CSV table of C-alpha atoms and ligand atoms in Angstrom, one decimal:
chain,number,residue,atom,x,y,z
J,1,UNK,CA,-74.9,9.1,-79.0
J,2,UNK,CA,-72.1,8.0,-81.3
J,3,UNK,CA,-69.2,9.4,-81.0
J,4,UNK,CA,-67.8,11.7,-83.8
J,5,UNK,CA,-65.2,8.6,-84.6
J,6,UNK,CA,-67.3,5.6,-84.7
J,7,UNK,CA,-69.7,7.8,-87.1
J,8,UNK,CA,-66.3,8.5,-89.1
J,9,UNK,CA,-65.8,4.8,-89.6
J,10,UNK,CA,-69.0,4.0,-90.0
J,11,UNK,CA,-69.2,6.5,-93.2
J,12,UNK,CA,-65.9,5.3,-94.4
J,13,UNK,CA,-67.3,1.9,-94.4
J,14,UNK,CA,-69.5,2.8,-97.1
J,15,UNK,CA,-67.5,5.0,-99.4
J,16,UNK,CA,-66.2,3.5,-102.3
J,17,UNK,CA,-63.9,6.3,-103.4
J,18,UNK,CA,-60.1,4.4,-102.9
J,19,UNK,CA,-58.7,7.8,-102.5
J,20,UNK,CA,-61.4,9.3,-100.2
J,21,UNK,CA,-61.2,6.5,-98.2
J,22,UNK,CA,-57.4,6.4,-97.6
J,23,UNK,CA,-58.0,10.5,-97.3
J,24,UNK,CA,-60.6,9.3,-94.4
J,25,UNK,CA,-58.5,7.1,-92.6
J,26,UNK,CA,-55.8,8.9,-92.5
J,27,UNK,CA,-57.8,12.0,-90.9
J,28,UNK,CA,-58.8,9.2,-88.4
J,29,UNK,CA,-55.1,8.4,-87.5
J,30,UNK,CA,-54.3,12.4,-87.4
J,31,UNK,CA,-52.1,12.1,-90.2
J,32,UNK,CA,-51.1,14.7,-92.7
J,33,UNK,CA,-52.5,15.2,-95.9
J,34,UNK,CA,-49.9,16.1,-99.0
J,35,UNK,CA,-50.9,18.1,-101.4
J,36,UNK,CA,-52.7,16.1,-104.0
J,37,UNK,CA,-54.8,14.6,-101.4
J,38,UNK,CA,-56.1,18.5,-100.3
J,39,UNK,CA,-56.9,18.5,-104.2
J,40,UNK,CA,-58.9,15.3,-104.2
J,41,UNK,CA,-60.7,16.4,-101.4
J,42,UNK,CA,-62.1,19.6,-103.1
J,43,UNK,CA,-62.5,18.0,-106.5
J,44,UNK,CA,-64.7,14.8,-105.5
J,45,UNK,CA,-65.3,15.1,-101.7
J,46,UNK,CA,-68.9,15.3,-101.2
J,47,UNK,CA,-70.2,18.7,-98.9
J,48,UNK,CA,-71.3,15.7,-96.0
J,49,UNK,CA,-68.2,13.7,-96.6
J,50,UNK,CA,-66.3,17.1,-96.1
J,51,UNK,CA,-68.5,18.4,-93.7
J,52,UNK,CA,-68.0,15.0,-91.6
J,53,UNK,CA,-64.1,15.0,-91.6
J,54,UNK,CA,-63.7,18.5,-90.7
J,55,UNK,CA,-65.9,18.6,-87.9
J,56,UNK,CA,-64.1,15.5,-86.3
J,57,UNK,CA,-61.0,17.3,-86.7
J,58,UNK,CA,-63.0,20.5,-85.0
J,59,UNK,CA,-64.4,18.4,-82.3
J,60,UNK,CA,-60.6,16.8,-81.9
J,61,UNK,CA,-59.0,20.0,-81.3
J,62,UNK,CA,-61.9,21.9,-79.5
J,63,UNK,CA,-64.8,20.4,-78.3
J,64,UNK,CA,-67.9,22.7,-79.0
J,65,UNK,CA,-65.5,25.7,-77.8
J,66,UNK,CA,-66.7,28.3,-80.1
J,67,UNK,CA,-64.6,31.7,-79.8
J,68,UNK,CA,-65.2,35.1,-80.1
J,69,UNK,CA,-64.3,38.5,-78.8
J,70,UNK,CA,-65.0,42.2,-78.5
J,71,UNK,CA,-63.4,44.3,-81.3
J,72,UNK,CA,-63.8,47.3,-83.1
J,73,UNK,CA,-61.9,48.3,-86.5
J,74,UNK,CA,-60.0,51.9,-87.7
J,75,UNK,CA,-60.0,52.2,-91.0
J,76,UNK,CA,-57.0,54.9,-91.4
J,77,UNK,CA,-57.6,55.6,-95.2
J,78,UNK,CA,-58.9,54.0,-98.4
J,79,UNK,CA,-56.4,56.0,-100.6
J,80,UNK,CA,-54.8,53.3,-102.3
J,81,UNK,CA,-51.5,53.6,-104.4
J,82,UNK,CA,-52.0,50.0,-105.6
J,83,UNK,CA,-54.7,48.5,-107.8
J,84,UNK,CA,-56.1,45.2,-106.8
J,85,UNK,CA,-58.7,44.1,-109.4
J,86,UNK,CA,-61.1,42.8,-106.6
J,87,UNK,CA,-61.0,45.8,-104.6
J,88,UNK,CA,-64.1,47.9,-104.2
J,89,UNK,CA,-62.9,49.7,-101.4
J,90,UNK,CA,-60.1,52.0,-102.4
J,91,UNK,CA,-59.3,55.3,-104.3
J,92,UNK,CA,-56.4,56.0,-106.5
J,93,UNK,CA,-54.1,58.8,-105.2
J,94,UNK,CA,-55.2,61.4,-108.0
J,95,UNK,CA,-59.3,60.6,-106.9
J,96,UNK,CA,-58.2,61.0,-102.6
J,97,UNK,CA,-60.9,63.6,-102.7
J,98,UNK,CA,-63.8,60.6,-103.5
J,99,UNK,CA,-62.1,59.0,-100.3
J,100,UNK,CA,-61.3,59.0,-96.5
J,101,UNK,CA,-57.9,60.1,-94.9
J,102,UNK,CA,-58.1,60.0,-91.0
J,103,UNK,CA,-55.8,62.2,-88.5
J,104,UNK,CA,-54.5,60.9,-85.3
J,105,UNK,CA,-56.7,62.7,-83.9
J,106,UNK,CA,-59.8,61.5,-85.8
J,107,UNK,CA,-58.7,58.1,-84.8
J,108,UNK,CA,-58.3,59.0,-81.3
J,109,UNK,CA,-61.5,59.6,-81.2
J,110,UNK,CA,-62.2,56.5,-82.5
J,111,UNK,CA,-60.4,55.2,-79.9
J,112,UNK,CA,-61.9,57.0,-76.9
J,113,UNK,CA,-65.3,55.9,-77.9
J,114,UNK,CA,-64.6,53.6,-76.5
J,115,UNK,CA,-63.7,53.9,-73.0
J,116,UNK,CA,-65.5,52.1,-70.7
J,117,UNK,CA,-66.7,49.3,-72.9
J,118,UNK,CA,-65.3,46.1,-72.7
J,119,UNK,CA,-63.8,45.7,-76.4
J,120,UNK,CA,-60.3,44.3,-76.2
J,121,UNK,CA,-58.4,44.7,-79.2
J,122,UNK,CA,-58.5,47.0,-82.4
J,123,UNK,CA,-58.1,46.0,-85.5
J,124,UNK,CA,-56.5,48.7,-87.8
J,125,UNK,CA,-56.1,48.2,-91.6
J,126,UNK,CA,-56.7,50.4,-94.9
J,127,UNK,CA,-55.6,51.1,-98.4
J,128,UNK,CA,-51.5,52.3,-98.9
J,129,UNK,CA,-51.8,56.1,-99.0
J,130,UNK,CA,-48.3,57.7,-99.7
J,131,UNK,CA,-48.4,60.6,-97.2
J,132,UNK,CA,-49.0,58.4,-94.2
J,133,UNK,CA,-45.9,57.0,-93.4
J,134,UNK,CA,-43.9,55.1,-90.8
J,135,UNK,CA,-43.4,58.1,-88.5
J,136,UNK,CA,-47.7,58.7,-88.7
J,137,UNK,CA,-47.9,55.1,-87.8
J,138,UNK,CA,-45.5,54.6,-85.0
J,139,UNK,CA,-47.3,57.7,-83.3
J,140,UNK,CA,-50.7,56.0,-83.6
J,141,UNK,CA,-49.5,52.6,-81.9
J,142,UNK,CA,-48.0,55.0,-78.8
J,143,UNK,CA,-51.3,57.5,-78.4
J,144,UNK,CA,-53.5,54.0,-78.2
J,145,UNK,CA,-51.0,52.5,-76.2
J,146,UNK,CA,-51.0,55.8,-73.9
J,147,UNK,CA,-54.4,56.1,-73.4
J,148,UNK,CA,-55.8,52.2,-72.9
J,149,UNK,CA,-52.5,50.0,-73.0
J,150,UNK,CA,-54.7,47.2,-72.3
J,151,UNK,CA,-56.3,47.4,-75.6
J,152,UNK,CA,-54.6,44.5,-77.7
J,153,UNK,CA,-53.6,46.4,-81.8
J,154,UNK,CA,-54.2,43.7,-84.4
J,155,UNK,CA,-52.5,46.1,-87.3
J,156,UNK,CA,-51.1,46.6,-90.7
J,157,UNK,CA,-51.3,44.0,-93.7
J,158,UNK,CA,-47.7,43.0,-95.3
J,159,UNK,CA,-48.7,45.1,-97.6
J,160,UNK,CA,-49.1,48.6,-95.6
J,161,UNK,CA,-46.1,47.4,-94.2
J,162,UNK,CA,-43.9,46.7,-96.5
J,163,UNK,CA,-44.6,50.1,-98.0
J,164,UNK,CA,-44.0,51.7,-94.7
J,165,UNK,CA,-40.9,49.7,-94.5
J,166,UNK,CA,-39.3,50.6,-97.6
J,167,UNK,CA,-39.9,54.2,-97.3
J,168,UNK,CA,-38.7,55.0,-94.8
J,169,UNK,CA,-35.4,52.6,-95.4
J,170,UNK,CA,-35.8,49.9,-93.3
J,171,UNK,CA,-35.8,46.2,-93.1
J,172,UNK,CA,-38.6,43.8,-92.6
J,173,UNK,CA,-36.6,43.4,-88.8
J,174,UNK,CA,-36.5,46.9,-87.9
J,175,UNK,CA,-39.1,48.0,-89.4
J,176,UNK,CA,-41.5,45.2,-87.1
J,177,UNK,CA,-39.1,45.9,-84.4
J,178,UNK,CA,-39.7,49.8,-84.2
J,179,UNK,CA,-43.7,48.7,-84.4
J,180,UNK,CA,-43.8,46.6,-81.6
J,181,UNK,CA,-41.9,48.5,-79.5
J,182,UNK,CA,-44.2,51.3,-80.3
J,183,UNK,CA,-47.4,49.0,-79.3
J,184,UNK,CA,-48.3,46.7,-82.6
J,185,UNK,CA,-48.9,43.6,-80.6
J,186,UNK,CA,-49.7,41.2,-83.5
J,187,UNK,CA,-51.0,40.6,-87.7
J,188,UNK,CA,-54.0,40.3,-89.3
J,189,UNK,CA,-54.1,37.8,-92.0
J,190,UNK,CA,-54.9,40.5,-95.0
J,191,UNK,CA,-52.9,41.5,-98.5
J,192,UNK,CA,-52.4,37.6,-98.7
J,193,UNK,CA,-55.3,37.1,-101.7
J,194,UNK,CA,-53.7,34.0,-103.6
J,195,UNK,CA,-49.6,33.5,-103.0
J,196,UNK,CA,-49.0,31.5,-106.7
J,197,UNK,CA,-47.4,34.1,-109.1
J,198,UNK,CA,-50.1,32.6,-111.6
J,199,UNK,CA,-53.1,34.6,-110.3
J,200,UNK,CA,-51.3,37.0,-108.0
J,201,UNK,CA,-50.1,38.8,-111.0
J,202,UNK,CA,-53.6,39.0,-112.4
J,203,UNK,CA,-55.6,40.5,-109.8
J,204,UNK,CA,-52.7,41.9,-107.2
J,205,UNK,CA,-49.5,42.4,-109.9
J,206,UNK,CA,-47.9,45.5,-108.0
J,207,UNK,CA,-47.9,44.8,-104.2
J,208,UNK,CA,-45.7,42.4,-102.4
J,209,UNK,CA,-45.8,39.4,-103.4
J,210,UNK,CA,-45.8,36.0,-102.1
J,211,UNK,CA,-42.6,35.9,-100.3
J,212,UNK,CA,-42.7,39.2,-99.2
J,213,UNK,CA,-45.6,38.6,-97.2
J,214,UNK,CA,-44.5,35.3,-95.6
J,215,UNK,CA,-40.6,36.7,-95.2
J,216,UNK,CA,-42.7,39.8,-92.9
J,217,UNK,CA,-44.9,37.0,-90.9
J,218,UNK,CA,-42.1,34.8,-90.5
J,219,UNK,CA,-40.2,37.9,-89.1
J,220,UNK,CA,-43.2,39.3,-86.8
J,221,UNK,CA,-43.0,35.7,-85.5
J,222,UNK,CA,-39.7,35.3,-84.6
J,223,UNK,CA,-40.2,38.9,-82.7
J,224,UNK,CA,-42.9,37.1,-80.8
J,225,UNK,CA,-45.5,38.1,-82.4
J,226,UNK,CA,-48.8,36.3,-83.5
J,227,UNK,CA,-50.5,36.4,-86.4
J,228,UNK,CA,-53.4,35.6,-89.0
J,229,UNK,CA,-53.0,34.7,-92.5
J,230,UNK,CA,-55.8,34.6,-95.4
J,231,UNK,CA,-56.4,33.4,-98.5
J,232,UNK,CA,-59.1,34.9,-101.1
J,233,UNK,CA,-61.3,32.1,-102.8
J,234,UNK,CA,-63.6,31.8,-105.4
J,235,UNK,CA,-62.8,34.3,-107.7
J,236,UNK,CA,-60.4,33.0,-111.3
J,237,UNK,CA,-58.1,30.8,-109.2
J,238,UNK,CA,-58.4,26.8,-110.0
J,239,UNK,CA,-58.4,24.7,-106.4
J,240,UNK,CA,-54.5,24.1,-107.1
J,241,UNK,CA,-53.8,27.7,-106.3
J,242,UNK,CA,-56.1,27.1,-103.4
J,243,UNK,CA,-54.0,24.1,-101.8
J,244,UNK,CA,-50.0,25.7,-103.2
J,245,UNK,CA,-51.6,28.7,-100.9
J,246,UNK,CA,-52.5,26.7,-97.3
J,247,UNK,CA,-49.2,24.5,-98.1
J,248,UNK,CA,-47.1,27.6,-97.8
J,249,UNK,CA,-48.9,28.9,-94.9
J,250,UNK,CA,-48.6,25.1,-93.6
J,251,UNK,CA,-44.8,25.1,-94.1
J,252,UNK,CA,-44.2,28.5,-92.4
J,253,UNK,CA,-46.2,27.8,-89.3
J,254,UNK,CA,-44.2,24.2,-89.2
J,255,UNK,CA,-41.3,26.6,-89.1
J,256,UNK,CA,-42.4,29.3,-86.5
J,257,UNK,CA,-45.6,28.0,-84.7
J,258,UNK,CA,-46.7,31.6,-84.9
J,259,UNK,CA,-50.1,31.3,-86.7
J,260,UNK,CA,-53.2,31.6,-84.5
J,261,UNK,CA,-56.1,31.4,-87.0
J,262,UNK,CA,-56.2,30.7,-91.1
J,263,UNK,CA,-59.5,32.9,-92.5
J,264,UNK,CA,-60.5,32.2,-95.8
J,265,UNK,CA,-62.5,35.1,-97.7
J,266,UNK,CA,-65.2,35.1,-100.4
J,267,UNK,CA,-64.6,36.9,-103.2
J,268,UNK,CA,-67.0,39.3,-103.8
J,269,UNK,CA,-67.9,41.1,-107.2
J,270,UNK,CA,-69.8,44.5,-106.4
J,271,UNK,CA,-68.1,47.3,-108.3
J,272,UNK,CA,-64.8,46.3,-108.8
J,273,UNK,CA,-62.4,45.4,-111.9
J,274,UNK,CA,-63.8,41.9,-111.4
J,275,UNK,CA,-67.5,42.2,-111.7
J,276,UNK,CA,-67.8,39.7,-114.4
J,277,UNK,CA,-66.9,37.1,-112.4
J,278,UNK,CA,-69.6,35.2,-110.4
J,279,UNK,CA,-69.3,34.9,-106.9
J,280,UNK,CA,-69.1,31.1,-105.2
J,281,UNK,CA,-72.2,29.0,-104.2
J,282,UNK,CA,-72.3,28.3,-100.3
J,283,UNK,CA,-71.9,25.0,-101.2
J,284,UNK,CA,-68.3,26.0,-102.7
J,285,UNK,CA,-68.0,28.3,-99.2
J,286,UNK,CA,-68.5,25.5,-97.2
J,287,UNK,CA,-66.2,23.1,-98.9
J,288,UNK,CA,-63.5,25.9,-98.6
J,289,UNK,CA,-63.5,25.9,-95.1
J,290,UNK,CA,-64.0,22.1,-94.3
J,291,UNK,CA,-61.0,21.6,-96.9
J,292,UNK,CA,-59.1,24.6,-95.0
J,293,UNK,CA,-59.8,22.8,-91.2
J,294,UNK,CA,-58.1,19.2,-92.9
J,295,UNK,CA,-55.1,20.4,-94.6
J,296,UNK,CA,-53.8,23.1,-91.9
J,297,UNK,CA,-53.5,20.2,-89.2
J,298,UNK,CA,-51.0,22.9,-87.8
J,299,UNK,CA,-53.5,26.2,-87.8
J,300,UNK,CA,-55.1,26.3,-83.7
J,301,UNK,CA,-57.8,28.0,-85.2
J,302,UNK,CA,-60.1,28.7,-88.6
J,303,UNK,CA,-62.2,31.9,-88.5
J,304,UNK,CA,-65.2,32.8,-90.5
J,305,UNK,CA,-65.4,36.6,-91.0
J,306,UNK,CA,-69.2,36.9,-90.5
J,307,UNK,CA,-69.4,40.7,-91.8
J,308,UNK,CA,-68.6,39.5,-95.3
J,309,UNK,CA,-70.8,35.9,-95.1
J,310,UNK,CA,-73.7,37.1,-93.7
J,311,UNK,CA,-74.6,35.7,-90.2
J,312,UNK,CA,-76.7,32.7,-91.6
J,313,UNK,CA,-73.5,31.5,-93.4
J,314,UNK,CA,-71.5,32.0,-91.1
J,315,UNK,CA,-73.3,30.0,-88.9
J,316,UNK,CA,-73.1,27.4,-90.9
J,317,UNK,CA,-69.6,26.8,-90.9
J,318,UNK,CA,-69.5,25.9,-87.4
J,319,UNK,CA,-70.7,22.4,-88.7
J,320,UNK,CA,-68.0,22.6,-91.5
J,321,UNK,CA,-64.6,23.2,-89.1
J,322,UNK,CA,-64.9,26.5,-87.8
J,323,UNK,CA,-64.5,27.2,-84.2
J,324,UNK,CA,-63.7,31.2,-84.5
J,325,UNK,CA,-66.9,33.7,-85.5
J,326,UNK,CA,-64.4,37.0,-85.3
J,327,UNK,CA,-66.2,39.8,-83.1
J,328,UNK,CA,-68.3,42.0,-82.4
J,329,UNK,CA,-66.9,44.3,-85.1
J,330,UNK,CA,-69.1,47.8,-84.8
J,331,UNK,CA,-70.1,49.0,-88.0
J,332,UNK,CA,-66.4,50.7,-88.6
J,333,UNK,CA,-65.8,48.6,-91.5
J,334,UNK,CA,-66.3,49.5,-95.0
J,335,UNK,CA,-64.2,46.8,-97.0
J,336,UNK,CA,-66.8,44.4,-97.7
J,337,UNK,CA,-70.2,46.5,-97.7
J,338,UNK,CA,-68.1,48.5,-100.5
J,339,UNK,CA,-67.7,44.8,-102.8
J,340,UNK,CA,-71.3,43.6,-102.1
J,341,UNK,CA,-71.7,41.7,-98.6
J,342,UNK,CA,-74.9,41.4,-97.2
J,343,UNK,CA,-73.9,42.9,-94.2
J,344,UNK,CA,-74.2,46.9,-94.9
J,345,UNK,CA,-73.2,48.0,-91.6
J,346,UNK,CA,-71.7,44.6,-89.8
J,347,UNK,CA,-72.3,44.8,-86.6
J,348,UNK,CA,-73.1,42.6,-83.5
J,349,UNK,CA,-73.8,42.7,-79.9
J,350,UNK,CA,-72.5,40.0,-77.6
J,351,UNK,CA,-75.3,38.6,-76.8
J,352,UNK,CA,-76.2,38.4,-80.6
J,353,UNK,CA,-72.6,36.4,-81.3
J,354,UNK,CA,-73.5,34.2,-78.2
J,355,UNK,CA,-76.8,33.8,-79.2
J,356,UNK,CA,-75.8,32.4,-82.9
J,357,UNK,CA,-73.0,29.9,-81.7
J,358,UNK,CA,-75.9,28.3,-79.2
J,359,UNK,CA,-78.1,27.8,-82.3
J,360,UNK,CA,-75.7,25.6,-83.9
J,361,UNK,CA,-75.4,23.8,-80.8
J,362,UNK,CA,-72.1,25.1,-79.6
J,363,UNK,CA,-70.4,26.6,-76.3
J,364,UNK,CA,-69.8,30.5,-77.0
J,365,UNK,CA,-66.2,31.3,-75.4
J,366,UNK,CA,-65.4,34.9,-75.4
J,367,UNK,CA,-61.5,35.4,-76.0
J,368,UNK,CA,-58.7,37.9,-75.9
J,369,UNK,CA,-56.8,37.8,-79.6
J,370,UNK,CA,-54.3,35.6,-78.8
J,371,UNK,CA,-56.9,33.1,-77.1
J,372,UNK,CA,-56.9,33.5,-73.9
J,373,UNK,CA,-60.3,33.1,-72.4
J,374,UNK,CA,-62.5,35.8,-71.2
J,375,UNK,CA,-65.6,34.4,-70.5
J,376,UNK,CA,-66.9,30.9,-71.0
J,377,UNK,CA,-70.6,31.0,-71.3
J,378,UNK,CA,-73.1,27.6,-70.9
J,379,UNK,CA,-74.3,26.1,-74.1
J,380,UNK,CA,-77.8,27.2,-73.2
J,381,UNK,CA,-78.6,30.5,-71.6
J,382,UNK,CA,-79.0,30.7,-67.7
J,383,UNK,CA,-81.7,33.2,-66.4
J,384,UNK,CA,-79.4,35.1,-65.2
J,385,UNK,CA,-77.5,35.8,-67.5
J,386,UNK,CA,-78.8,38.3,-69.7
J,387,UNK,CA,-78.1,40.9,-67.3
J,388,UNK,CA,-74.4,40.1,-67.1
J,389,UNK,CA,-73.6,40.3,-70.8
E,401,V47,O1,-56.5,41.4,-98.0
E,401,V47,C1,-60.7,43.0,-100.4
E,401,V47,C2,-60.0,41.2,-98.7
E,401,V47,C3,-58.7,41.6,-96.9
E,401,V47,C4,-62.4,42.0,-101.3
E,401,V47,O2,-56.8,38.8,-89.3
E,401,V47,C5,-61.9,41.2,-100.3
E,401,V47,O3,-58.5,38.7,-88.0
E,401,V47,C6,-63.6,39.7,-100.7
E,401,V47,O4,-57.6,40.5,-94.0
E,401,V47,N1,-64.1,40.4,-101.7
E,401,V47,C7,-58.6,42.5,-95.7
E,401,V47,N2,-62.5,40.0,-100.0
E,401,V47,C8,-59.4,41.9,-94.5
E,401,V47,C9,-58.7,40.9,-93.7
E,401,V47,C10,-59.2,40.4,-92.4
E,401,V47,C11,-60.6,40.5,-92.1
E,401,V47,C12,-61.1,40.1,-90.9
E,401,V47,C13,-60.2,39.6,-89.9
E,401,V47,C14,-58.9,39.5,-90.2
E,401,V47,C15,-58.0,39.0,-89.1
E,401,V47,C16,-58.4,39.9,-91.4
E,401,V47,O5,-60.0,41.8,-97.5
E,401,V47,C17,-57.8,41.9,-98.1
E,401,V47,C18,-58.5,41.1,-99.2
E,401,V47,O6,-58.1,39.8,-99.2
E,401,V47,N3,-60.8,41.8,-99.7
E,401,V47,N4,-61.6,43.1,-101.3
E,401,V47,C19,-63.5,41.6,-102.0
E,401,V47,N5,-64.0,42.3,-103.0
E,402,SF4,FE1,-55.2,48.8,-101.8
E,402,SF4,FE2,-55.7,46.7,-100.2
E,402,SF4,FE3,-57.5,47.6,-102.0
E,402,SF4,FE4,-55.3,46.3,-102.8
E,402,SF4,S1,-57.0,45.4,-101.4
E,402,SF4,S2,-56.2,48.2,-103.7
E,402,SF4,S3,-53.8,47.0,-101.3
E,402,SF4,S4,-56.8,48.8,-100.3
C-alpha cells in the first residue's frame, strides 16, 4: 500500500493550482500555513484535495488512534440573561417559568446516577441565569468532588464565567483560582461562536467578547489547566472570520500549550433568531474540519461533536482530520435537539462509539479528558470482547 506521503506527492504532481501546490508542499515539509493560505484552501481546495492533506496530517500526528470516552452532561439551567441570535436553547429571565433551573441537589442526583458506571468526566454547561452565582457554583464543584473525586469536571463557558466572575467581584485569576481549588479541573471550548467583532456583534453583541474569552483560557492555562476552544461555522460569517478565529486560537496555544482539542460546530437554524439562514452542506462540514486539522498544526486534537452531526457525519470526518468522536454523552443534553440536530436524544453506548470508529477503518482508543488512555481496543473486534465492554 502507498503510503499516505508518496500518495501526497503523487496528487500534487498533478494539481495545477500554483498556490495549492505550494499549500501541498508545504503540508508535506510540516510547515505552517499563514493566513491567506488557510483562505485559499477553503476558497478553491477541492473536498479530496482537502480531504487528502488533512488526513496525512491526521495519520502524522496519530496513526488510526481514534479517541473517545465515557461522559455524561448537567445542564444547570437554560435561563439565559443574554440573547444569542443562534440560540434555541435558552429562556429570557422574565419567561424562567418556560425553562429549567436545577438545585444542587437535583444535580446530585444527576451525579449519583451514576455510581458504579464507568463514565469519567462530566461535562457541566448552561445558559447565564442571574440567581446562580459563584457561591452556588463553587458548592457544586465540592459536592461532586466529595462524593466521586475521581470524576474529571469539564465546566463553565467564558461566558458563565465571566458573569460569575464579575458578580461576585473578582478577577479572571481568582475567580479560576477559587474554581479549581474547589474541583473545576479543566474548559470546554463553548461561548467562543466567531471571535471578529464583525459577526460577534451580530449574533452574540452582549456577552464577552473575543478577548475576554481568550484572556480567561489563557489564565485557566497558566493555572494548569486544559482546555477546549470552538468556533461556530456556517451561519453569516465569510471564511475570513473562519481563519482570523483559528489564528487567534493558534497564537494563544503558541503562547500556553494549553489547548487539547479545537471543535468546530454547525450552525443550526431550528427556532431561533436565525432561522432564515440555511444551514451548511456536508460538503462545507467536511471542508471545515479538514481546513481546521491544517491550519491548527499546534491543536493535539480536532473533535467532531457527533450529537449535533448525526452519527453518519460524524463518521465521516474521520477521513477529513478528525481523530476525537467526544463520548458517550447520555441523553442529558438539550442544546442542539432544541436548534434542529438529528440527534433528539444523543446518546451512545461504548460499544456503539467503538463500533463506528471500526467502520471507518480506525483503532477506537477510549481516553480520560486530558488524553490519557483508558482502553485501546483492536481495529476489528475480538470474540471476546463484547463481554468486556
Ligand atoms: O457555545 C448554541 C453552540 C456551544 C447552537 O469542549 C450552537 O468538549 C449550533 O461548546 N447551532 C456549547 N451550535 C457547546 C460546546 C461544546 C460541545 C461539546 C463538547 C465541548 C467540549 C463543547 O454550542 C455554544 C454555541 O457555540 N450552539 N446554539 C446552534 N443553534
Ligand atoms: Fe445564553 Fe449560551 Fe444561549 Fe447565548 S448560547 S443565549 S449565552 S445559553
Amino acid at each position: 500500500m502507498l503510503s499516505s506521503a508518496t500518495s501526497l506527492l503523487s496528487l500534487l504532481s498533478n494539481i495545477k493550482d500554483i498556490e495549492l501546490k505550494s499549500i501541498g508542499n508545504k503540508i508535506l515539509q510540516g510547515e505552517r500555513l499563514n493566513e491567506n493560505e488557510g483562505l485559499v484552501l477553503f476558497e478553491k481546495g477541492s473536498l479530496s484535495f482537502l480531504g487528502m492533506l488533512a488526513n496525512h496530517v491526521r495519520e502524522k500526528k496519530h496513526g488510526d488512534r481514534t479517541y473517545f470516552n465515557r461522559n455524561f452532561h448537567i445542564e444547570p439551567t437554560n435561563v439565559c440573561v443574554f440573547n444569542c441570535a443562534f440560540c434555541s436553547y435558552s429562556r429570557g429571565y422574565a419567561n424562567r417559568e418556560e425553562g429549567w433551573e436545577l438545585s444542587i441537589e437535583q444535580m446530585m442526583h444527576i451525579v449519583k446516577s451514576y455510581d458504579g458506571k464507568p463514565v469519567t468526566e462530566v461535562h457541566i454547561v448552561g445558559g447565564v441565569h442571574p440567581k446562580m452565582n459563584m457561591t452556588f457554583f463553587l458548592e457544586l464543584l465540592r459536592s461532586i468532588k466529595a462524593h466521586r473525586p475521581d470524576l474529571h469536571i469539564k465546566a463553565f463557558t467564558p461566558v458563565e464565567l465571566d458573569y460569575m466572575f464579575r458578580k461576585a467581584k473578582l478577577t479572571v485569576r481568582e475567580g479560576l483560582e477559587q474554581a479549581h481549588a474547589a474541583g473545576l479541573d479543566s474548559l470546554p471550548g463553548g461561548g467562543a461562536e466567531i471571535f471578529h467583532p464583525e459577526i460577534r456583534t451580530k449574533i452574540c453583541d452582549d456577552k464577552v467578547n473575543a478577548e475576554g474569552w481568550l484572556e480567561i483560557h489563557r489564565t485557566a492555562h497558566q493555572l494548569g489547566m486544559h482546555s477546549n476552544a470552538t468556533l461556530l461555522y456556517g451561519h453569516i460569517e465569510s471564511y475570513w472570520h473562519r481563519i482570523d478565529h483559528m489564528e487567534r486560537l493558534r497564537q494563544l496555544q503558541d503562547e500556553t500549550g494549553g489547548f487539547n482539542t479545537f471543535i468546530p460546530l454547525k450552525f443550526r437554524n431550528k427556532d431561533n433568531d436565525m432561522q432564515h439562514v440555511a444551514e451548511s452542506t456536508i460538503v462545507e462540514d467536511l471542508k471545515m474540519y479538514a481546513v481546521a486539522r491544517l491550519y491548527l498544526d499546534n491543536f493535539p486534537h480536532v473533535k467532531a461533536y457527533w450529537p449535533m452531526l448525526g452519527r453518519e457525519q460524524a463518521r465521516m470526518t474521520l477521513s477529513f482530520g478528525v481523530n476525537d468522536i467526544d463520548g458517550t454523552i447520555d441523553d442529558s443534553t438539550k442544546i442542539y435537539s432544541m436548534a434542529g440536530s438529528e440527534e433528539q436524544s444523543p446518546s451512545m453506548t461504548t460499544e456503539e462509539l467503538v463500533q463506528l470508529i471500526r467502520q471507518s477503518g480506525r483503532k477506537p482508543i477510549e481516553r480520560g479528558t486530558l488524553y490519557n488512555v483508558i482502553r485501546e481496543f483492536d481495529e476489528v473486534a475480538s470474540p471476546s470482547e463484547a463481554m468486556t465492554l
